[in-house]
Amino acid sequence: MDQTGQERAVNSFFAAENEKKESFLRKLGRIFAKLLILLAETVLLAALVLYAGMYILAKGPSPAIRKIFVTSVRETSAIGFLADLYFSEEEIEEIEAVKETREYAPTDTTLFTVGDDSPSADGVPQPDEWGLVDEDGDGIIVEQINGAGYSGYMMVVLDPSRVIMGSVPSSYGSRGYTIDRMVRNFNAVAGINAGGFQDPNGEGDGSLPDSTVVVDGRIYFSNLGCSGGIAALDSNHILHVANAMSDQELIDNDIRYAVCYGPVLISNGEPADPESLRDSLNPRTAIGQRSDKAMLLLVIDGRQVSSMGASFQDEVEIMQRYGAVNAINLDGGSSSVMWYRGGYINKTASVIGIRPVPTSFLVLKEGQG
């Protein structure tokens, strides 16, 4: 074969190979395009099903379900806009309307007395007045809570001096702390999230409180005030709850730690009026105190198949069962977590993992309080 023939053969071979490659790429492109179309159709179908499902909840025949839907999503920074898809601003205001919260009287500190040591007989732990037993003698009792559509944990800390507010003011504006990191920072053994923080579109970094905070007796962000209620611990380890407290009231009551959120659940033994509480279902965190000063730390899971979430009235009833004289709701939603014995014992609703926060309530090791 002459050189020209050889060149034609080589060219023909490479042309055939290129044609095969182009054919393969065309087939691969068609397959990829079909997969993209299938994915788009699946996403669109899922979106339509989700929208239809929410439409039924929002516009269905049940006013109660409509109210729960609107109030629940409106409590959430990331998905609060969903209510706007179905209702006008005026309609939302009407749905969310509740009886005006009463002005709570100042905390009556005479309702609290120092509790006795954990009861025992011949060295065997016995139930206390509320039927709880500190079986391992560490001063902390943790019970699983189960109710209609929700589950969570109640932590009872028998020595109130062990409960402090974990917060690092020097980090305000720069970074928040996850609860496990807060626990390590304060050499604690347990912790829950506490007050609210600036969280635009659910993307906040937990570095800035959104209301008044008191840490070690020093008041921060008093210009922001309190909108829903205040949880305040004084130097005698008594939990004060109120709609709000002025700077002077914080000083006069010798408040060492405070965060704002709310609503108040129980004040001086009196539960909140159910008609003043929204019907929303969400993950919840709350703090309370029994008459023997034992602290009650509550976390309820939500936005899950196994636990949709609790209402404020659910929290009231749980706190009453555990003997709370005072109790108040704290920040909830994707921030609700309880850390104990080396790990988180509840299931967070956050899809991005444990959220950093600026404030927490921590339980110190025995003897540190």
Short mmCIF file of C-alpha atoms in Angstrom, two decimals:
data_model
loop_
_atom_site.label_atom_id
_atom_site.label_comp_id
_atom_site.label_asym_id
_atom_site.label_seq_id
_atom_site.Cartn_x
_atom_site.Cartn_y
_atom_site.Cartn_z
CA MET A 1 0.00 0.00 0.00
CA ASP A 2 1.42 3.39 -0.97
CA GLN A 3 1.74 6.27 1.49
CA THR A 4 -1.43 7.97 0.28
CA GLY A 5 -3.39 4.77 0.83
CA GLN A 6 -1.91 4.41 4.30
CA GLU A 7 -2.90 7.96 5.18
CA ARG A 8 -6.44 7.36 3.95
CA ALA A 9 -6.68 4.20 6.07
CA VAL A 10 -5.40 5.97 9.19
CA ASN A 11 -7.74 8.89 8.60
CA SER A 12 -10.63 6.52 8.05
CA PHE A 13 -9.77 4.66 11.28
CA PHE A 14 -9.65 7.85 13.37
CA ALA A 15 -12.81 9.14 11.73
CA ALA A 16 -14.58 5.94 12.67
CA GLU A 17 -13.26 6.18 16.22
CA ASN A 18 -14.37 9.81 16.48
CA GLU A 19 -17.79 8.85 15.19
CA LYS A 20 -18.04 6.13 17.84
CA LYS A 21 -16.94 8.59 20.55
CA GLU A 22 -19.40 11.23 19.37
CA SER A 23 -22.15 8.63 19.23
CA PHE A 24 -21.34 7.51 22.79
CA LEU A 25 -21.31 11.12 24.01
CA ARG A 26 -24.65 11.76 22.29
CA LYS A 27 -26.13 8.71 24.01
CA LEU A 28 -24.62 9.75 27.34
CA GLY A 29 -26.01 13.25 26.85
CA ARG A 30 -29.48 11.88 26.10
CA ILE A 31 -29.35 9.67 29.22
CA PHE A 32 -28.17 12.61 31.36
CA ALA A 33 -30.90 14.84 29.91
CA LYS A 34 -33.54 12.21 30.69
CA LEU A 35 -32.24 11.90 34.25
CA LEU A 36 -32.42 15.67 34.68
CA ILE A 37 -35.95 15.74 33.32
CA LEU A 38 -36.94 12.86 35.64
CA LEU A 39 -35.37 14.63 38.60
CA ALA A 40 -37.11 17.89 37.72
CA GLU A 41 -40.43 16.10 37.36
CA THR A 42 -39.93 14.35 40.72
CA VAL A 43 -39.05 17.61 42.46
CA LEU A 44 -42.00 19.37 40.83
CA LEU A 45 -44.35 16.55 41.81
CA ALA A 46 -43.07 16.58 45.37
CA ALA A 47 -43.47 20.36 45.49
CA LEU A 48 -47.03 20.09 44.15
CA VAL A 49 -47.89 17.37 46.67
CA LEU A 50 -46.36 19.43 49.49
CA TYR A 51 -48.18 22.56 48.36
CA ALA A 52 -51.46 20.66 48.05
CA GLY A 53 -50.97 19.14 51.49
CA MET A 54 -50.28 22.53 53.05
CA TYR A 55 -53.22 24.00 51.14
CA ILE A 56 -55.51 21.41 52.70
CA LEU A 57 -54.12 22.25 56.15
CA ALA A 58 -54.40 25.99 55.55
CA LYS A 59 -57.67 26.17 53.68
CA GLY A 60 -59.41 23.00 54.86
CA PRO A 61 -62.64 22.89 56.84
CA SER A 62 -60.99 22.75 60.28
CA PRO A 63 -60.32 26.16 61.89
CA ALA A 64 -58.29 24.44 64.62
CA ILE A 65 -55.90 22.81 62.13
CA ARG A 66 -55.66 26.09 60.21
CA LYS A 67 -54.68 27.90 63.39
CA ILE A 68 -52.08 25.30 64.34
CA PHE A 69 -50.58 25.42 60.84
CA VAL A 70 -50.27 29.21 60.74
CA THR A 71 -49.04 29.72 64.30
CA SER A 72 -46.54 26.85 64.03
CA VAL A 73 -44.84 28.00 60.83
CA ARG A 74 -44.90 31.65 61.96
CA GLU A 75 -42.75 30.71 64.96
CA THR A 76 -40.05 29.46 62.59
CA SER A 77 -37.53 31.90 61.12
CA ALA A 78 -36.80 29.78 58.05
CA ILE A 79 -40.33 28.84 56.95
CA GLY A 80 -42.49 31.57 58.41
CA PHE A 81 -43.19 32.76 54.86
CA LEU A 82 -45.37 29.69 54.20
CA ALA A 83 -48.32 31.32 55.92
CA ASP A 84 -48.00 34.23 53.48
CA LEU A 85 -48.61 31.84 50.56
CA TYR A 86 -52.19 31.26 51.66
CA PHE A 87 -53.28 34.21 53.77
CA SER A 88 -53.15 37.99 53.74
CA GLU A 89 -51.47 39.89 56.56
CA GLU A 90 -54.89 40.77 58.00
CA GLU A 91 -55.99 37.11 57.93
CA ILE A 92 -52.79 36.02 59.67
CA GLU A 93 -53.27 38.61 62.40
CA GLU A 94 -56.81 37.38 62.97
CA ILE A 95 -55.72 33.73 63.12
CA GLU A 96 -52.86 34.47 65.53
CA ALA A 97 -54.93 36.67 67.80
CA VAL A 98 -55.11 35.45 71.41
CA LYS A 99 -56.36 36.90 74.66
CA GLU A 100 -54.00 39.55 75.98
CA THR A 101 -51.48 38.16 78.46
CA ARG A 102 -52.08 39.37 81.97
CA GLU A 103 -49.46 41.39 83.81
CA TYR A 104 -47.75 38.93 86.12
CA ALA A 105 -47.04 39.93 89.72
CA PRO A 106 -43.42 39.98 90.93
CA THR A 107 -42.11 36.61 92.02
CA ASP A 108 -43.03 35.77 95.62
CA THR A 109 -39.77 34.45 97.01
CA THR A 110 -41.49 33.18 100.18
CA LEU A 111 -42.97 30.36 98.09
CA PHE A 112 -39.53 28.74 97.91
CA THR A 113 -37.74 26.88 100.68
CA VAL A 114 -34.46 24.99 100.69
CA GLY A 115 -35.24 21.35 99.94
CA ASP A 116 -34.08 18.45 102.09
CA ASP A 117 -31.44 16.03 100.88
CA SER A 118 -32.71 13.25 98.66
CA PRO A 119 -34.87 10.98 100.85
CA SER A 120 -33.50 7.53 101.59
CA ALA A 121 -34.18 4.58 103.88
CA ASP A 122 -31.26 2.40 104.97
CA GLY A 123 -29.23 3.97 102.20
CA VAL A 124 -31.82 3.17 99.51
CA PRO A 125 -33.07 6.25 97.58
CA GLN A 126 -36.77 6.96 98.13
CA PRO A 127 -39.32 8.95 96.08
CA ASP A 128 -39.52 12.63 96.93
CA GLU A 129 -42.72 14.65 97.32
CA TRP A 130 -43.22 14.55 93.54
CA GLY A 131 -42.57 10.83 93.24
CA LEU A 132 -39.07 11.19 91.78
CA VAL A 133 -36.06 9.13 92.82
CA ASP A 134 -32.42 10.16 92.50
CA GLU A 135 -31.30 6.59 91.95
CA ASP A 136 -27.61 7.24 91.28
CA GLY A 137 -27.27 10.00 93.87
CA ASP A 138 -25.77 12.56 91.48
CA GLY A 139 -28.42 15.17 92.22
CA ILE A 140 -29.85 15.03 88.68
CA ILE A 141 -32.98 13.14 87.64
CA VAL A 142 -33.80 12.77 83.95
CA GLU A 143 -37.14 11.41 82.81
CA GLN A 144 -38.46 10.84 79.31
CA ILE A 145 -41.65 12.77 78.58
CA ASN A 146 -44.33 11.38 76.28
CA GLY A 147 -47.59 13.04 75.34
CA ALA A 148 -50.13 13.27 72.54
CA GLY A 149 -47.89 13.76 69.49
CA TYR A 150 -44.69 14.68 71.29
CA SER A 151 -41.78 13.28 73.29
CA GLY A 152 -38.87 14.83 75.14
CA TYR A 153 -36.98 15.01 78.42
CA MET A 154 -37.38 16.61 81.82
CA MET A 155 -34.21 17.19 83.86
CA VAL A 156 -34.63 17.88 87.58
CA VAL A 157 -31.60 19.44 89.27
CA LEU A 158 -32.02 19.08 93.02
CA ASP A 159 -29.41 21.69 94.00
CA PRO A 160 -30.38 25.00 92.33
CA SER A 161 -26.94 26.51 92.93
CA ARG A 162 -25.62 24.17 90.25
CA VAL A 163 -27.72 25.87 87.55
CA ILE A 164 -26.14 28.91 85.92
CA MET A 165 -26.52 30.72 82.63
CA GLY A 166 -23.76 29.82 80.23
CA SER A 167 -22.82 32.75 78.03
CA VAL A 168 -19.62 34.40 76.80
CA PRO A 169 -20.22 38.15 76.42
CA SER A 170 -16.81 38.69 74.82
CA SER A 171 -18.02 36.58 71.87
CA TYR A 172 -21.22 38.57 71.24
CA GLY A 173 -21.34 39.63 67.63
CA SER A 174 -18.53 37.32 66.54
CA ARG A 175 -19.62 33.73 67.22
CA GLY A 176 -22.18 31.59 68.99
CA TYR A 177 -21.57 28.43 70.97
CA THR A 178 -23.16 25.02 70.52
CA ILE A 179 -24.42 23.64 73.83
CA ASP A 180 -21.74 20.93 73.98
CA ARG A 181 -19.08 23.59 73.54
CA MET A 182 -20.77 25.76 76.17
CA VAL A 183 -20.76 22.77 78.55
CA ARG A 184 -17.03 22.23 78.00
CA ASN A 185 -16.28 25.94 78.34
CA PHE A 186 -17.90 26.07 81.80
CA ASN A 187 -16.81 22.56 82.88
CA ALA A 188 -20.48 21.61 83.30
CA VAL A 189 -22.25 18.25 83.10
CA ALA A 190 -25.48 19.20 81.34
CA GLY A 191 -27.08 22.05 79.43
CA ILE A 192 -30.01 23.34 77.39
CA ASN A 193 -30.42 26.30 75.05
CA ALA A 194 -31.87 29.46 76.58
CA GLY A 195 -32.78 32.86 75.10
CA GLY A 196 -33.47 34.04 71.59
CA PHE A 197 -30.95 35.44 69.11
CA GLN A 198 -30.91 37.38 65.90
CA ASP A 199 -31.77 34.83 63.23
CA PRO A 200 -32.69 36.35 59.84
CA ASN A 201 -34.25 33.72 57.57
CA GLY A 202 -33.13 31.00 59.96
CA GLU A 203 -29.49 31.60 59.01
CA GLY A 204 -28.23 33.39 62.15
CA ASP A 205 -24.88 32.37 63.63
CA GLY A 206 -26.10 32.55 67.24
CA SER A 207 -23.67 35.30 68.16
CA LEU A 208 -26.09 38.11 69.01
CA PRO A 209 -28.96 37.95 71.54
CA ASP A 210 -32.16 39.62 70.34
CA SER A 211 -33.15 40.94 73.79
CA THR A 212 -31.88 41.79 77.28
CA VAL A 213 -29.32 39.43 78.82
CA VAL A 214 -27.82 39.42 82.32
CA VAL A 215 -24.54 37.57 82.90
CA ASP A 216 -22.87 37.52 86.33
CA GLY A 217 -24.97 40.50 87.38
CA ARG A 218 -24.03 42.66 84.40
CA ILE A 219 -26.82 43.79 82.06
CA TYR A 220 -26.35 43.59 78.29
CA PHE A 221 -28.61 44.79 75.45
CA SER A 222 -31.06 46.52 77.78
CA ASN A 223 -31.98 48.77 74.83
CA LEU A 224 -33.55 45.72 73.15
CA GLY A 225 -35.86 44.97 76.08
CA CYS A 226 -38.00 41.83 76.46
CA SER A 227 -40.98 41.13 74.23
CA GLY A 228 -42.46 37.87 75.53
CA GLY A 229 -41.15 37.29 79.05
CA ILE A 230 -38.03 37.02 81.16
CA ALA A 231 -36.38 34.16 83.07
CA ALA A 232 -34.11 35.53 85.80
CA LEU A 233 -32.05 33.78 88.48
CA ASP A 234 -31.20 35.78 91.61
CA SER A 235 -28.27 35.37 94.02
CA ASN A 236 -30.39 33.02 96.18
CA HIS A 237 -30.95 30.73 93.18
CA ILE A 238 -34.64 31.61 92.85
CA LEU A 239 -36.15 31.71 89.36
CA HIS A 240 -38.10 34.92 88.70
CA VAL A 241 -40.51 35.01 85.75
CA ALA A 242 -42.26 38.12 84.46
CA ASN A 243 -43.48 39.85 81.31
CA ALA A 244 -40.38 42.04 81.56
CA MET A 245 -38.05 43.60 84.13
CA SER A 246 -36.49 47.04 83.97
CA ASP A 247 -32.78 47.52 84.62
CA GLN A 248 -33.62 48.84 88.07
CA GLU A 249 -35.82 45.83 88.84
CA LEU A 250 -32.99 43.53 87.79
CA ILE A 251 -30.66 45.35 90.17
CA ASP A 252 -33.17 45.54 93.03
CA ASN A 253 -33.82 41.79 92.82
CA ASP A 254 -30.09 41.02 92.68
CA ILE A 255 -30.50 39.14 89.40
CA ARG A 256 -27.33 37.26 88.43
CA TYR A 257 -28.52 35.68 85.19
CA ALA A 258 -31.40 36.47 82.85
CA VAL A 259 -32.63 35.82 79.33
CA CYS A 260 -35.80 36.86 77.54
CA TYR A 261 -38.22 34.80 75.52
CA GLY A 262 -41.57 33.59 76.83
CA PRO A 263 -44.40 33.24 77.24
CA VAL A 264 -44.61 32.84 81.00
CA LEU A 265 -46.12 29.41 81.71
CA ILE A 266 -46.59 29.50 85.49
CA SER A 267 -46.16 32.45 87.87
CA ASN A 268 -46.31 32.11 91.67
CA GLY A 269 -48.12 28.80 91.25
CA GLU A 270 -50.74 30.22 88.86
CA PRO A 271 -50.76 28.77 85.32
CA ALA A 272 -51.10 31.03 82.31
CA ASP A 273 -54.58 31.52 80.89
CA PRO A 274 -54.92 28.92 78.09
CA GLU A 275 -56.71 31.52 75.95
CA SER A 276 -53.60 33.70 76.02
CA LEU A 277 -51.39 30.94 74.59
CA ARG A 278 -51.03 30.14 70.88
CA ASP A 279 -51.96 26.65 69.69
CA SER A 280 -48.75 26.13 67.69
CA LEU A 281 -46.85 22.83 67.79
CA ASN A 282 -43.05 23.04 67.73
CA PRO A 283 -39.90 21.81 69.46
CA ARG A 284 -39.81 23.46 72.89
CA THR A 285 -37.38 24.37 75.66
CA ALA A 286 -38.47 25.64 79.06
CA ILE A 287 -37.17 26.24 82.58
CA GLY A 288 -39.07 26.03 85.86
CA GLN A 289 -38.57 25.69 89.61
CA ARG A 290 -40.26 23.67 92.34
CA SER A 291 -41.06 25.00 95.82
CA ASP A 292 -37.96 23.21 97.20
CA LYS A 293 -35.88 25.25 94.69
CA ALA A 294 -35.09 22.22 92.50
CA MET A 295 -34.71 23.41 88.91
CA LEU A 296 -36.72 21.94 86.05
CA LEU A 297 -35.17 21.89 82.56
CA LEU A 298 -37.48 20.72 79.79
CA VAL A 299 -36.85 19.96 76.12
CA ILE A 300 -39.51 18.63 73.73
CA ASP A 301 -38.67 17.31 70.26
CA GLY A 302 -40.69 18.39 67.24
CA ARG A 303 -41.03 18.47 63.42
CA GLN A 304 -40.48 14.72 63.32
CA VAL A 305 -42.69 11.74 62.59
CA SER A 306 -42.17 10.44 66.13
CA SER A 307 -42.73 13.85 67.74
CA MET A 308 -44.63 16.64 66.00
CA GLY A 309 -43.99 19.08 68.83
CA ALA A 310 -45.69 20.52 71.90
CA SER A 311 -47.94 23.51 72.48
CA PHE A 312 -47.41 26.08 75.21
CA GLN A 313 -50.34 24.54 77.09
CA ASP A 314 -48.58 21.16 76.91
CA GLU A 315 -45.58 22.79 78.59
CA VAL A 316 -47.80 24.27 81.31
CA GLU A 317 -49.28 20.86 82.08
CA ILE A 318 -45.89 19.13 82.11
CA MET A 319 -44.42 21.76 84.44
CA GLN A 320 -47.44 21.46 86.75
CA ARG A 321 -46.98 17.68 86.95
CA TYR A 322 -43.42 18.25 88.12
CA GLY A 323 -44.44 20.78 90.76
CA ALA A 324 -43.32 24.03 89.15
CA VAL A 325 -44.09 27.22 91.08
CA ASN A 326 -42.58 29.33 88.32
CA ALA A 327 -41.94 28.32 84.70
CA ILE A 328 -41.32 30.02 81.39
CA ASN A 329 -40.89 28.98 77.77
CA LEU A 330 -37.46 29.56 76.22
CA ASP A 331 -36.26 29.64 72.61
CA GLY A 332 -37.38 26.53 70.75
CA GLY A 333 -37.52 25.19 67.22
CA SER A 334 -34.26 24.02 65.71
CA SER A 335 -32.37 25.42 68.73
CA SER A 336 -34.00 23.05 71.26
CA VAL A 337 -31.40 20.65 72.63
CA MET A 338 -30.46 18.93 75.89
CA TRP A 339 -26.90 17.75 76.52
CA TYR A 340 -26.20 15.26 79.32
CA ARG A 341 -23.49 12.76 80.18
CA GLY A 342 -21.36 13.34 77.13
CA GLY A 343 -23.95 13.81 74.40
CA TYR A 344 -27.25 15.18 73.16
CA ILE A 345 -30.10 13.06 74.45
CA ASN A 346 -32.89 14.56 72.34
CA LYS A 347 -33.28 14.71 68.56
CA THR A 348 -32.71 18.18 67.17
CA ALA A 349 -35.08 19.49 64.51
CA SER A 350 -32.25 21.35 62.80
CA VAL A 351 -31.39 20.06 59.32
CA ILE A 352 -27.95 21.68 59.49
CA GLY A 353 -26.85 20.15 62.77
CA ILE A 354 -26.59 21.60 66.27
CA ARG A 355 -27.08 25.36 66.11
CA PRO A 356 -24.79 27.79 67.95
CA VAL A 357 -26.50 30.07 70.46
CA PRO A 358 -25.44 33.03 72.64
CA THR A 359 -27.03 31.82 75.90
CA SER A 360 -27.72 28.56 77.69
CA PHE A 361 -28.65 27.15 81.07
CA LEU A 362 -25.97 24.80 82.38
CA VAL A 363 -25.69 22.34 85.25
CA LEU A 364 -22.35 22.49 87.03
CA LYS A 365 -20.58 19.53 88.58
CA GLU A 366 -21.41 18.75 92.20
CA GLY A 367 -19.65 21.13 94.58
CA GLN A 368 -19.13 23.85 91.95
CA GLY A 369 -22.38 25.75 92.58
#
